CSV table of C-alpha atoms (C1' of nucleotides) in Angstrom, one decimal:
chain,number,residue,atom,x,y,z
A,619,MET,CA,-0.2,-23.5,-13.4
A,620,ALA,CA,-1.1,-24.5,-9.8
A,621,LYS,CA,-0.6,-23.2,-6.5
A,622,ARG,CA,3.2,-22.8,-5.7
A,623,MET,CA,4.6,-19.9,-3.7
A,624,ILE,CA,2.6,-17.1,-5.3
A,625,PRO,CA,4.5,-13.5,-5.0
A,626,ASP,CA,2.9,-11.5,-2.4
A,627,ILE,CA,2.6,-8.6,-4.7
A,628,VAL,CA,0.2,-10.7,-6.8
A,629,ILE,CA,-1.9,-11.6,-3.8
A,630,GLY,CA,-2.0,-8.0,-3.1
A,631,ARG,CA,-3.6,-7.2,-6.5
A,632,LEU,CA,-6.4,-10.0,-6.2
A,633,PRO,CA,-8.6,-7.9,-3.7
A,634,VAL,CA,-8.6,-4.9,-6.3
A,635,TYR,CA,-9.5,-7.3,-9.1
A,636,LEU,CA,-12.3,-8.7,-7.0
A,637,ARG,CA,-13.5,-5.2,-6.3
A,638,ALA,CA,-13.5,-4.3,-9.9
A,639,LEU,CA,-15.4,-7.5,-10.9
A,640,GLY,CA,-17.9,-6.7,-8.3
A,641,PHE,CA,-18.7,-3.4,-10.0
A,642,LEU,CA,-18.9,-5.1,-13.3
A,643,ILE,CA,-21.4,-7.6,-11.8
A,644,ALA,CA,-23.5,-4.6,-10.4
A,645,GLU,CA,-23.5,-3.2,-13.8
A,646,GLY,CA,-25.2,-6.3,-15.0
A,647,ARG,CA,-22.1,-7.4,-17.3
A,648,GLN,CA,-21.4,-11.0,-18.0
A,649,ILE,CA,-18.0,-11.1,-19.7
A,650,THR,CA,-15.0,-9.1,-19.5
A,651,SER,CA,-11.2,-9.0,-20.8
A,652,SER,CA,-7.9,-8.5,-19.2
A,653,GLN,CA,-7.8,-5.4,-21.4
A,654,GLU,CA,-10.9,-3.9,-20.0
A,655,LEU,CA,-10.1,-4.8,-16.4
A,656,GLY,CA,-6.6,-3.4,-16.9
A,657,ASP,CA,-8.0,-0.1,-18.4
A,658,ARG,CA,-10.2,0.4,-15.5
A,659,LEU,CA,-7.6,-0.4,-13.0
A,660,GLY,CA,-4.7,1.5,-14.7
A,661,ILE,CA,-2.6,-1.7,-15.1
A,662,SER,CA,-1.6,-3.7,-18.1
A,663,SER,CA,-3.6,-6.5,-19.5
A,664,ALA,CA,-0.5,-8.8,-19.5
A,665,GLN,CA,-0.1,-8.2,-15.7
A,666,ILE,CA,-3.6,-9.3,-15.0
A,667,ARG,CA,-3.3,-12.5,-17.3
A,668,LYS,CA,0.1,-13.2,-15.6
A,669,ASP,CA,-1.2,-12.8,-12.1
A,670,LEU,CA,-4.3,-15.2,-12.8
A,671,SER,CA,-2.1,-17.7,-14.5
A,672,HIS,CA,-0.6,-18.3,-11.1
A,673,PHE,CA,-3.9,-20.0,-10.0
A,674,GLY,CA,-5.2,-21.6,-13.0
A,675,GLU,CA,-6.9,-20.9,-16.4
A,676,PHE,CA,-10.0,-18.8,-15.9
A,677,GLY,CA,-10.7,-17.4,-19.3
A,678,LYS,CA,-11.5,-18.4,-22.9
A,679,GLN,CA,-9.4,-17.5,-26.0
A,680,GLY,CA,-11.1,-15.0,-28.1
A,681,THR,CA,-13.8,-14.3,-25.6
A,682,GLY,CA,-12.4,-13.2,-22.2
A,683,TYR,CA,-13.5,-14.0,-18.7
A,684,ASP,CA,-16.9,-14.9,-17.4
A,685,ILE,CA,-17.3,-12.2,-14.7
A,686,ASN,CA,-19.3,-14.3,-12.1
A,687,PHE,CA,-17.1,-17.4,-12.6
A,688,LEU,CA,-13.8,-15.2,-12.2
A,689,TYR,CA,-15.4,-13.5,-9.2
A,690,GLU,CA,-16.1,-16.7,-7.3
A,691,GLN,CA,-12.8,-18.2,-8.2
A,692,LEU,CA,-10.9,-15.1,-6.7
A,693,ARG,CA,-13.1,-15.4,-3.7
A,694,THR,CA,-12.2,-18.9,-3.2
A,695,ILE,CA,-8.5,-18.2,-3.7
A,696,LEU,CA,-8.4,-15.3,-1.2
A,697,LYS,CA,-10.6,-17.3,1.2
A,698,VAL,CA,-13.1,-14.7,1.5
A,699,ASN,CA,-16.0,-17.0,0.4
A,700,LYS,CA,-16.3,-17.8,4.0
A,701,MET,CA,-16.9,-15.3,6.7
A,702,TRP,CA,-14.0,-14.4,9.0
A,703,ASP,CA,-14.7,-13.3,12.6
A,704,VAL,CA,-12.9,-10.1,13.5
A,705,VAL,CA,-12.2,-8.2,16.7
A,706,LEU,CA,-11.9,-4.4,16.8
A,707,VAL,CA,-10.0,-2.7,19.3
A,708,GLY,CA,-10.5,1.0,19.9
A,709,ALA,CA,-13.9,2.6,20.3
A,710,GLY,CA,-13.1,6.3,19.6
A,711,ASN,CA,-14.0,8.2,16.6
A,712,LEU,CA,-12.3,5.8,14.2
A,713,GLY,CA,-13.3,2.7,15.9
A,714,LYS,CA,-16.8,3.8,15.9
A,715,ALA,CA,-16.6,4.6,12.0
A,716,ILE,CA,-15.3,1.1,11.5
A,717,ALA,CA,-18.0,-0.6,13.6
A,718,ASP,CA,-20.6,1.3,11.8
A,719,TYR,CA,-19.3,0.6,8.3
A,720,GLY,CA,-21.5,-1.8,6.4
A,721,GLY,CA,-18.9,-2.8,3.9
A,722,PHE,CA,-17.2,-5.7,5.7
A,723,LYS,CA,-20.2,-8.0,5.4
A,724,GLY,CA,-20.5,-9.4,2.2
A,725,LYS,CA,-16.8,-9.2,1.8
A,726,GLY,CA,-15.9,-11.9,4.0
A,727,PHE,CA,-15.6,-10.2,7.4
A,728,HIS,CA,-17.8,-9.9,10.5
A,729,ILE,CA,-16.9,-7.9,13.5
A,730,GLN,CA,-17.7,-10.0,16.5
A,731,ALA,CA,-16.4,-8.0,19.4
A,732,ILE,CA,-15.3,-4.5,20.1
A,733,PHE,CA,-12.9,-3.5,22.9
A,734,ASP,CA,-11.8,-0.3,24.6
A,735,ASN,CA,-9.9,0.8,27.7
A,736,LYS,CA,-11.9,3.9,28.5
A,737,GLU,CA,-14.5,3.6,31.2
A,738,ASP,CA,-17.0,5.9,29.3
A,739,LYS,CA,-16.9,3.5,26.3
A,740,VAL,CA,-17.3,0.1,28.0
A,741,GLY,CA,-20.7,-1.3,28.2
A,742,LYS,CA,-22.2,0.7,25.6
A,743,PRO,CA,-23.6,-0.6,22.4
A,744,MET,CA,-21.8,0.3,19.2
A,745,GLY,CA,-21.9,-0.4,15.4
A,746,ILE,CA,-24.2,-1.8,13.0
A,747,ASP,CA,-24.6,-4.9,15.2
A,748,ASN,CA,-24.9,-3.0,18.5
A,749,LEU,CA,-22.1,-5.0,20.0
A,750,VAL,CA,-21.4,-4.0,23.6
A,751,VAL,CA,-18.0,-2.6,24.1
A,752,GLN,CA,-16.0,-4.8,26.3
A,753,PRO,CA,-12.9,-3.9,28.4
A,754,THR,CA,-9.6,-4.5,26.6
A,755,SER,CA,-8.6,-6.8,29.5
A,756,GLU,CA,-11.0,-9.3,28.0
A,757,LEU,CA,-9.5,-9.2,24.6
A,758,GLY,CA,-7.2,-12.2,24.9
A,759,GLU,CA,-9.8,-14.4,26.4
A,760,THR,CA,-12.4,-13.6,23.7
A,761,ILE,CA,-10.1,-14.2,20.8
A,762,LYS,CA,-9.1,-17.6,22.4
A,763,SER,CA,-12.5,-18.8,23.2
A,764,ARG,CA,-13.9,-18.0,19.7
A,765,GLY,CA,-10.9,-18.8,17.8
A,766,ILE,CA,-10.7,-15.5,16.1
A,767,MET,CA,-7.7,-15.1,13.7
A,768,VAL,CA,-8.4,-11.5,12.4
A,769,GLY,CA,-8.0,-8.3,14.4
A,770,ILE,CA,-8.4,-4.5,13.8
A,771,ILE,CA,-6.5,-2.0,15.8
A,772,ALA,CA,-8.0,1.5,16.0
A,773,THR,CA,-6.2,2.6,19.1
A,774,PRO,CA,-3.7,5.4,19.7
A,775,ALA,CA,-0.3,4.7,18.6
A,776,GLU,CA,1.0,4.2,22.2
A,777,GLU,CA,-1.3,1.4,22.7
A,778,ALA,CA,-1.1,-0.3,19.5
A,779,GLN,CA,1.9,-2.6,20.2
A,780,ALA,CA,0.6,-3.9,23.4
A,781,VAL,CA,-2.7,-4.7,21.8
A,782,ALA,CA,-1.0,-6.4,18.8
A,783,ARG,CA,1.0,-8.5,21.4
A,784,THR,CA,-2.1,-9.6,23.2
A,785,MET,CA,-3.9,-10.4,19.9
A,786,VAL,CA,-1.0,-12.4,18.6
A,787,ASP,CA,-0.5,-14.3,21.9
A,788,ALA,CA,-4.2,-15.1,21.9
A,789,GLY,CA,-4.0,-16.5,18.3
A,790,VAL,CA,-4.8,-13.7,15.8
A,791,LYS,CA,-2.7,-14.2,12.6
A,792,ALA,CA,-3.8,-11.1,10.7
A,793,ILE,CA,-3.9,-7.5,11.9
A,794,LEU,CA,-5.3,-4.6,10.1
A,795,ASN,CA,-3.4,-1.7,11.9
A,796,TYR,CA,-4.9,1.9,11.8
A,797,ALA,CA,-2.5,3.2,14.4
A,798,PRO,CA,0.3,5.1,13.1
A,799,ILE,CA,3.2,2.9,14.2
A,800,THR,CA,5.0,0.1,12.6
A,801,LEU,CA,4.2,-3.1,14.7
A,802,THR,CA,6.6,-5.8,15.6
A,803,VAL,CA,5.0,-9.3,15.3
A,804,PRO,CA,6.1,-12.9,14.6
A,805,SER,CA,6.8,-13.5,10.9
A,806,ASN,CA,3.9,-15.9,10.7
A,807,VAL,CA,1.5,-13.0,11.5
A,808,ARG,CA,0.3,-10.6,8.6
A,809,VAL,CA,0.0,-6.9,9.2
A,810,GLN,CA,-1.6,-4.4,6.7
A,811,TYR,CA,-1.3,-0.8,7.5
A,812,ILE,CA,-3.7,2.1,7.1
A,813,ASP,CA,-2.3,5.5,7.9
A,814,PRO,CA,-3.7,8.6,6.0
A,815,VAL,CA,-0.8,10.7,6.9
A,816,VAL,CA,1.5,8.3,5.2
A,817,GLY,CA,-0.9,8.2,2.3
A,818,LEU,CA,-0.8,12.0,2.0
A,819,GLN,CA,2.9,12.2,2.6
A,820,ARG,CA,3.5,9.9,-0.4
A,821,MET,CA,2.0,12.4,-2.8
A,822,THR,CA,3.3,15.8,-1.7
A,823,TYR,CA,6.8,15.0,-2.9
A,824,TYR,CA,5.2,15.2,-6.5
A,825,LEU,CA,3.3,18.4,-5.9
A,826,PRO,CA,4.5,21.8,-7.2
A,827,GLU,CA,5.7,24.1,-4.7
A,828,LYS,CA,3.0,26.4,-3.3
B,1478,MET,CA,23.8,11.8,-5.3
B,1479,ALA,CA,21.4,14.4,-6.1
B,1480,LYS,CA,17.7,14.4,-7.1
B,1481,ARG,CA,17.1,12.6,-10.4
B,1482,MET,CA,14.1,10.5,-11.1
B,1483,ILE,CA,13.6,8.8,-7.7
B,1484,PRO,CA,11.6,5.5,-7.9
B,1485,ASP,CA,8.1,5.9,-6.5
B,1486,ILE,CA,8.7,3.0,-4.3
B,1487,VAL,CA,11.5,4.9,-2.5
B,1488,ILE,CA,9.3,7.9,-2.1
B,1489,GLY,CA,6.6,5.6,-0.5
B,1490,ARG,CA,8.9,4.5,2.1
B,1491,LEU,CA,10.1,7.9,3.2
B,1492,PRO,CA,7.0,8.9,5.2
B,1493,VAL,CA,7.4,5.6,7.2
B,1494,TYR,CA,11.1,6.5,7.9
B,1495,LEU,CA,9.9,9.9,9.0
B,1496,ARG,CA,7.2,8.3,11.3
B,1497,ALA,CA,9.8,6.1,12.9
B,1498,LEU,CA,12.2,9.2,13.3
B,1499,GLY,CA,9.3,11.0,15.1
B,1500,PHE,CA,9.1,8.2,17.6
B,1501,LEU,CA,12.8,8.2,18.3
B,1502,ILE,CA,12.5,12.0,18.9
B,1503,ALA,CA,9.8,11.5,21.3
B,1504,GLU,CA,11.9,9.0,23.1
B,1505,GLY,CA,14.5,11.7,23.5
B,1506,ARG,CA,17.1,9.9,21.3
B,1507,GLN,CA,19.7,11.8,19.3
B,1508,ILE,CA,21.5,9.4,17.1
B,1509,THR,CA,20.3,6.3,15.2
B,1510,SER,CA,21.8,4.0,12.6
B,1511,SER,CA,20.4,2.2,9.4
B,1512,GLN,CA,20.5,-0.9,11.3
B,1513,GLU,CA,18.3,0.3,14.2
B,1514,LEU,CA,15.9,1.9,11.9
B,1515,GLY,CA,15.6,-1.3,9.7
B,1516,ASP,CA,15.2,-3.4,12.8
B,1517,ARG,CA,12.2,-1.3,13.8
B,1518,LEU,CA,10.6,-1.2,10.5
B,1519,GLY,CA,11.4,-4.8,9.4
B,1520,ILE,CA,13.6,-3.8,6.5
B,1521,SER,CA,17.2,-4.2,5.6
B,1522,SER,CA,19.6,-1.5,6.6
B,1523,ALA,CA,21.1,-1.6,3.1
B,1524,GLN,CA,17.7,-0.7,1.9
B,1525,ILE,CA,17.5,2.5,4.2
B,1526,ARG,CA,21.1,3.6,3.2
B,1527,LYS,CA,20.2,3.1,-0.5
B,1528,ASP,CA,16.9,5.0,-0.3
B,1529,LEU,CA,18.4,7.9,1.6
B,1530,SER,CA,21.5,7.9,-0.9
B,1531,HIS,CA,19.1,9.1,-3.6
B,1532,PHE,CA,18.8,12.5,-2.0
B,1533,GLY,CA,22.2,13.3,-0.4
B,1534,GLU,CA,24.4,12.1,2.3
B,1535,PHE,CA,22.8,12.4,5.8
B,1536,GLY,CA,25.0,10.3,7.9
B,1537,LYS,CA,28.5,10.0,9.5
B,1538,GLN,CA,30.5,6.9,9.0
B,1539,GLY,CA,31.0,4.9,12.3
B,1540,THR,CA,28.3,7.2,14.1
B,1541,GLY,CA,25.1,6.9,12.2
B,1542,TYR,CA,22.4,9.6,11.7
B,1543,ASP,CA,21.6,12.6,13.7
B,1544,ILE,CA,17.8,12.0,14.4
B,1545,ASN,CA,16.6,15.5,14.2
B,1546,PHE,CA,18.6,16.5,11.3
B,1547,LEU,CA,17.4,13.4,9.2
B,1548,TYR,CA,14.0,14.2,10.4
B,1549,GLU,CA,14.0,17.7,9.0
B,1550,GLN,CA,15.8,16.7,5.9
B,1551,LEU,CA,13.0,14.1,5.0
B,1552,ARG,CA,10.2,16.7,5.9
B,1553,THR,CA,11.8,18.9,3.5
B,1554,ILE,CA,12.3,16.3,0.6
B,1555,LEU,CA,8.5,15.3,1.0
B,1556,LYS,CA,7.6,18.9,1.2
B,1557,VAL,CA,5.7,18.4,4.5
B,1558,ASN,CA,7.6,21.1,6.2
B,1559,LYS,CA,5.0,23.4,5.0
B,1560,MET,CA,1.2,23.0,5.6
B,1561,TRP,CA,-0.8,21.8,2.8
B,1562,ASP,CA,-4.5,22.9,2.7
B,1563,VAL,CA,-6.9,20.0,2.1
B,1564,VAL,CA,-10.5,19.6,1.2
B,1565,LEU,CA,-12.5,16.8,2.7
B,1566,VAL,CA,-15.7,15.5,0.7
B,1567,GLY,CA,-18.0,13.2,2.7
B,1568,ALA,CA,-19.3,14.0,6.3
B,1569,GLY,CA,-20.7,10.7,7.1
B,1570,ASN,CA,-19.2,8.4,9.9
B,1571,LEU,CA,-15.9,8.2,8.1
B,1572,GLY,CA,-15.8,11.8,7.2
B,1573,LYS,CA,-16.4,12.7,10.8
B,1574,ALA,CA,-13.8,10.6,12.1
B,1575,ILE,CA,-11.3,12.0,9.6
B,1576,ALA,CA,-12.5,15.5,10.5
B,1577,ASP,CA,-12.0,14.9,14.2
B,1578,TYR,CA,-8.7,13.3,13.8
B,1579,GLY,CA,-5.9,15.3,15.4
B,1580,GLY,CA,-3.1,13.6,13.5
B,1581,PHE,CA,-2.9,15.8,10.3
B,1582,LYS,CA,-1.8,18.9,11.8
B,1583,GLY,CA,2.0,18.8,12.7
B,1584,LYS,CA,2.3,16.3,9.8
B,1585,GLY,CA,1.7,18.9,7.2
B,1586,PHE,CA,-1.9,18.9,6.4
B,1587,HIS,CA,-4.7,21.2,7.4
B,1588,ILE,CA,-8.5,20.5,6.5
B,1589,GLN,CA,-9.9,23.7,5.4
B,1590,ALA,CA,-13.2,22.8,4.2
B,1591,ILE,CA,-15.7,19.8,4.4
B,1592,PHE,CA,-18.2,19.0,1.9
B,1593,ASP,CA,-21.5,16.8,1.8
B,1594,ASN,CA,-24.5,16.3,-0.3
B,1595,LYS,CA,-26.9,15.4,2.4
B,1596,GLU,CA,-29.1,18.3,3.6
B,1597,ASP,CA,-28.9,17.1,7.2
B,1598,LYS,CA,-25.2,17.5,7.1
B,1599,VAL,CA,-24.8,20.8,5.4
B,1600,GLY,CA,-24.6,23.9,7.6
B,1601,LYS,CA,-23.6,21.9,10.8
B,1602,PRO,CA,-20.0,22.4,12.3
B,1603,MET,CA,-17.7,19.4,12.3
B,1604,GLY,CA,-14.3,18.4,13.2
B,1605,ILE,CA,-11.6,19.7,15.5
B,1606,ASP,CA,-11.9,23.0,13.8
B,1607,ASN,CA,-15.5,23.2,13.8
B,1608,LEU,CA,-15.8,23.7,10.1
B,1609,VAL,CA,-19.4,24.3,8.8
B,1610,VAL,CA,-20.1,21.5,6.2
B,1611,GLN,CA,-20.8,23.1,2.7
B,1612,PRO,CA,-22.8,21.6,0.0
B,1613,THR,CA,-20.8,19.6,-2.6
B,1614,SER,CA,-22.0,21.9,-5.2
B,1615,GLU,CA,-19.4,24.5,-3.8
B,1616,LEU,CA,-16.4,22.1,-3.9
B,1617,GLY,CA,-14.9,23.3,-7.2
B,1618,GLU,CA,-15.2,26.9,-6.4
B,1619,THR,CA,-13.8,26.6,-3.0
B,1620,ILE,CA,-10.6,24.5,-4.3
B,1621,LYS,CA,-10.1,27.1,-7.0
B,1622,SER,CA,-10.5,30.4,-4.8
B,1623,ARG,CA,-8.1,28.9,-2.4
B,1624,GLY,CA,-5.7,27.2,-4.6
B,1625,ILE,CA,-6.1,23.9,-2.8
B,1626,MET,CA,-4.2,21.0,-4.2
B,1627,VAL,CA,-5.0,18.1,-1.9
B,1628,GLY,CA,-8.4,16.4,-1.6
B,1629,ILE,CA,-9.8,13.6,0.5
B,1630,ILE,CA,-12.9,11.4,-0.6
B,1631,ALA,CA,-14.9,9.8,2.1
B,1632,THR,CA,-18.0,9.4,0.0
B,1633,PRO,CA,-19.9,6.3,-1.0
B,1634,ALA,CA,-18.2,4.5,-4.0
B,1635,GLU,CA,-20.9,5.6,-6.3
B,1636,GLU,CA,-20.2,9.4,-5.8
B,1637,ALA,CA,-16.4,9.2,-5.6
B,1638,GLN,CA,-15.6,9.2,-9.3
B,1639,ALA,CA,-17.6,12.4,-9.9
B,1640,VAL,CA,-16.1,14.1,-6.8
B,1641,ALA,CA,-12.6,13.2,-8.1
B,1642,ARG,CA,-13.5,14.7,-11.4
B,1643,THR,CA,-14.6,17.9,-9.9
B,1644,MET,CA,-11.5,18.0,-7.7
B,1645,VAL,CA,-9.3,17.5,-10.6
B,1646,ASP,CA,-11.1,20.0,-12.8
B,1647,ALA,CA,-10.7,22.6,-10.1
B,1648,GLY,CA,-6.9,22.0,-9.6
B,1649,VAL,CA,-6.4,19.2,-7.0
B,1650,LYS,CA,-3.2,17.1,-7.7
B,1651,ALA,CA,-3.3,14.7,-4.9
B,1652,ILE,CA,-6.4,12.6,-3.8
B,1653,LEU,CA,-6.5,10.3,-0.7
B,1654,ASN,CA,-9.4,8.0,-1.7
B,1655,TYR,CA,-11.2,6.1,1.0
B,1656,ALA,CA,-14.2,5.0,-1.2
B,1657,PRO,CA,-13.8,1.4,-2.4
B,1658,ILE,CA,-13.3,2.1,-6.0
B,1659,THR,CA,-10.5,2.6,-8.3
B,1660,LEU,CA,-10.6,6.3,-9.6
B,1661,THR,CA,-9.7,7.4,-13.1
B,1662,VAL,CA,-7.7,10.6,-13.1
B,1663,PRO,CA,-5.2,12.3,-15.5
B,1664,SER,CA,-1.6,11.0,-15.2
B,1665,ASN,CA,-0.4,14.1,-13.5
B,1666,VAL,CA,-2.8,13.6,-10.5
B,1667,ARG,CA,-1.6,11.2,-7.7
B,1668,VAL,CA,-4.1,9.0,-5.9
B,1669,GLN,CA,-3.6,6.9,-2.7
B,1670,TYR,CA,-6.1,4.4,-1.7
B,1671,ILE,CA,-7.4,3.4,1.7
B,1672,ASP,CA,-9.7,0.5,1.8
B,1673,PRO,CA,-9.9,-1.6,4.8
B,1674,VAL,CA,-11.6,-4.5,3.0
B,1675,VAL,CA,-8.7,-4.7,0.4
B,1676,GLY,CA,-6.3,-4.7,3.5
B,1677,LEU,CA,-8.1,-7.5,5.2
B,1678,GLN,CA,-8.5,-9.5,1.9
B,1679,ARG,CA,-4.7,-9.2,1.3
B,1680,MET,CA,-4.2,-11.2,4.4
B,1681,THR,CA,-6.7,-14.0,4.3
B,1682,TYR,CA,-5.0,-16.0,1.6
B,1683,TYR,CA,-2.3,-16.7,4.2
B,1684,LEU,CA,-4.5,-17.8,7.0
B,1685,PRO,CA,-5.1,-21.4,7.8
B,1686,GLU,CA,-8.5,-22.7,6.8
B,1687,LYS,CA,-11.1,-22.3,9.6
C,1469,DT,C1',44.5,3.1,16.9
C,1470,DA,C1',40.2,0.0,16.8
C,1471,DG,C1',35.4,-0.3,16.0
C,1472,DA,C1',31.5,1.1,13.8
C,1473,DT,C1',28.8,2.6,10.2
C,1474,DT,C1',28.2,5.0,6.1
C,1475,DG,C1',27.6,5.4,1.0
C,1476,DT,C1',28.1,3.0,-3.3
C,1477,DT,C1',29.2,-0.6,-6.3
C,1478,DA,C1',28.0,-4.8,-8.5
C,1479,DA,C1',25.6,-9.0,-8.3
C,1480,DT,C1',21.5,-11.1,-7.4
C,1481,DC,C1',16.9,-11.4,-7.3
C,1482,DG,C1',12.3,-10.6,-8.7
C,1483,DA,C1',8.5,-8.3,-11.5
C,1484,DT,C1',6.7,-6.3,-15.6
C,1485,DT,C1',6.1,-6.4,-20.5
C,1486,DA,C1',6.1,-7.5,-25.2
C,1487,DA,C1',5.1,-10.9,-28.3
C,1488,DC,C1',2.8,-14.8,-30.2
C,1489,DA,C1',1.2,-19.5,-30.7
C,1490,DA,C1',-2.9,-21.7,-29.3
C,1491,DT,C1',-7.7,-21.7,-29.8
C,1492,DC,C1',-12.3,-20.2,-29.0
D,843,DT,C1',-13.0,-18.4,-41.9
D,844,DA,C1',-11.6,-14.0,-39.6
D,845,DG,C1',-11.1,-11.8,-35.4
D,846,DA,C1',-10.3,-11.6,-30.7
D,847,DT,C1',-8.2,-12.7,-26.6
D,848,DT,C1',-6.1,-16.0,-23.7
D,849,DG,C1',-2.0,-18.4,-21.3
D,850,DT,C1',2.9,-18.5,-21.4
D,851,DT,C1',7.5,-17.6,-22.8
D,852,DA,C1',11.6,-14.9,-23.0
D,853,DA,C1',13.4,-10.4,-22.7
D,854,DT,C1',13.5,-6.4,-20.3
D,855,DC,C1',13.3,-3.7,-16.8
D,856,DG,C1',13.9,-2.4,-11.9
D,857,DA,C1',14.5,-3.1,-7.0
D,858,DT,C1',17.1,-5.5,-3.2
D,859,DT,C1',21.1,-7.1,-1.1
D,860,DA,C1',25.7,-8.3,-0.1
D,861,DA,C1',30.0,-6.7,0.3
D,862,DC,C1',33.6,-3.4,1.2
D,863,DA,C1',36.5,0.7,0.8
D,864,DA,C1',36.1,5.2,3.0
D,865,DT,C1',36.2,7.5,7.1
D,866,DC,C1',34.4,9.2,11.4
DNA sequence: TAGATTGTTAATCGATTAACAATC
DNA sequence: TAGATTGTTAATCGATTAACAATC
């Protein structure tokens, strides 16, 4: 079947499939099956086949999937076969770790500018590309002039909503938010949240009492 | 209604409710409603009431919820009214940012030990508590001797599965995994994943072509 | 009392799974 | 051919929502 209002939950699994395929490629494998992929990811083979069926027919009966082919197909579907320019706001401990992370390139993302409010951060080089940290006052202008659509927020919670607002006003359509706060954005803007405390608190319910 | 096989998806939202209630408290508010909470979080008021109804009756008709009371109830349900000891493995850029993060204490988590393989990391103090980084060879022993049940993995992907294995063998029941790989663990062990690349790739599908 | 908001029910909506014909 | 695995259908399962009696 062709492209027709794919459930968000399906889109959400594709990057995980993509990541697993990347490992298979690194292992030198050529062919895999929905069964093997499911076993590795802890989900059913039926779900993988159903998810993929939203976008086309990528496998061969009796054989399975060509790993490299499926990998490229998924990259195209997710639009990460091109590089997306990204702005990063927040140059503290977390921002630094993000700027130093080598895992974005090759996965479709390139941090093009870093911003911070603090005097002692601005003007200094940071991250794997040695980007000079700019004052946050320049955020909107930079986004607009470079047509950037993806932003990462790594500020304290108190500043996050204002930063999101500036990003959105300047044209950002996707925000990865590390600040521990739910952002209010227009419905045409996507937000993904990363909060380690939420992650941990989702598990303690299931732990035996100490 | 009382405690009786709560859906995991409900448990997953409680930390987000808790976080929002924390903000309301910080704002000095006393009372809120499922409507207000839902508006702030972008979910329906019905869902909030339904979620809470799994655990008891916390509100008052015509009035709403006492914020402090509900906050404490959720902390108790999630078992984050006590402190959980945590081990952190990986003392690179990311591990350092996690160790330096002040947001765990007060939310129920206390990093008690940090581990790394690298010679140049071991023996040095790190994080807000100035913990001396231990060699990863000591991980299992430390977990066992202190009865630790929560682990954070911030190693490269290649090392993550082995670390998870060691953690689980030593008694860890909840793992927050920053490494970009799906872990294989026994079904009685919970894992939460934090992968910024997956977060970003979940959004690009929806972006207009450049 | 009048207005507001809960907790809960029942209906709706959506996601997952089992099963199998098709076919490599 | 025999065995394996896909893509898809239909059934099942589970989650969300709308609506409202209860009641503060």
